[in-house]
Amino acid sequence: MESKALNISLHLCTWNIGMQGPNDDKFTDLLGLESPKLPDIYAIGLQEVTARPITYMRSAFYDDPWTAKFKQVLGAFNYVKTKSIRLQGLLLLIFVKRHHLPFLRNVESTYTRTGFAGLWGNKGAVSVRLSLYGRTVCIVNCHLAAHHSAFKERIEDYDMIMDRHFYYNSETERVLDHDYVFWMGDLNFRLDDMGVEEIIKHVEEQNYKKLVEHDQLKKCIDDEDGFDWFSEGQLNFPPTFKFEQETDTYDKSRRPAWCDRILWYMATEDGLATEVLQAYYKSQPGYKLSDHRPVTSLMHFKVPSCATGQTVEFEPVKKSIVGEMLTVRYTVTENTKTSSWDWIGLYQSAFNDVYNYDAYQWAVVNGKKMGSKGCVVKIPSKHIVTRGVRC
């Protein structure tokens, strides 16, 4: 018998920003923030983020300008950044609605370099995998080999990513081991056998169907050379590359192409048929920072509703005295998977990043064996920050 399912919405955004920094825009259209029902998850994949040595080193300790910008914008809508990963110019950010956090598990990130035969990270992929309500999700952001003639190199990049992308979670070690995979980025596939003027003429006539016939990615999938496990929505928007900066005019030094794409894969198992529904797939012509236009898509996918029970219950802290150790008591339900890496974080109430904790302590190993007796963890006062002052 098939289990009842819960619908999860995911807003994906891919954007090659061409080394530009964020402006004063609130990204309302880019993120669909005027929608009456905002998505459960945002996944934002950027390419060509500034990777100058000083800037790149600084981002290891502080948020880069793009991360800070999206945290500020989405934090106002009660989203929490749960994971990010950077590989030179590639950046992937995952934001989740606060009420989903208790049902998020095994969040992990990894990367694969494909530049210079896998030695350099100017091209490659970054990804985040996680479990949400018992379903596994993998989100990939990539930047493949550039230029029209590099079709084979792009396929080689894809193969290298699939071969070298591994996760520590033993049940989902590879990308396609997950229930749902969402793959986006500057895939750099171009249009074959057409000149610049002919492409622009079809764009002006909105004859996208004719252009799709010459799309390298479609050929790649049809010939099963790569991405043949994946699905893509209809391309009903103009090619997203290459524009003259800050204009709607194509740069005629290159053939316009759909370089920026969003694909998905789904599996079927455990009595719950996985399902992905794409609400929309479109470009964002109002964002002209670079020679690419961002592409966004709203996806809906299913997770088991039976997995919505709370797995960890904390007792209210009845008394907390500045300068004294904080005692935390909690119980773990019997069927909850635990790990020696589990930890408990102490946060301010309006936190917008899971790594912005004031203090943390390792959880009790095999806490579920404590049963109704519960677990006790003590957080030393020297690790606690109260109202900006360390106790």
PDB file of C-alpha atoms in Angstrom, residues 68 107 176 189 201 229 305 342 364:
ATOM      1  CA  ALA A  68      25.384  37.697   3.014  1.00  0.00           C
ATOM      2  CA  VAL A 107      23.304  17.334   5.421  1.00  0.00           C
ATOM      3  CA  LEU A 176      21.996   8.951  -8.544  1.00  0.00           C
ATOM      4  CA  PHE A 189      25.802  23.715 -24.195  1.00  0.00           C
ATOM      5  CA  LYS A 201      15.615  35.997 -35.913  1.00  0.00           C
ATOM      6  CA  TRP A 229      18.985   9.967 -16.588  1.00  0.00           C
ATOM      7  CA  SER A 305       3.805  12.331   5.656  1.00  0.00           C
ATOM      8  CA  ASP A 342      25.243  14.382  16.666  1.00  0.00           C
ATOM      9  CA  VAL A 364      24.745  11.680  24.271  1.00  0.00           C
TER      10      VAL A 364
END
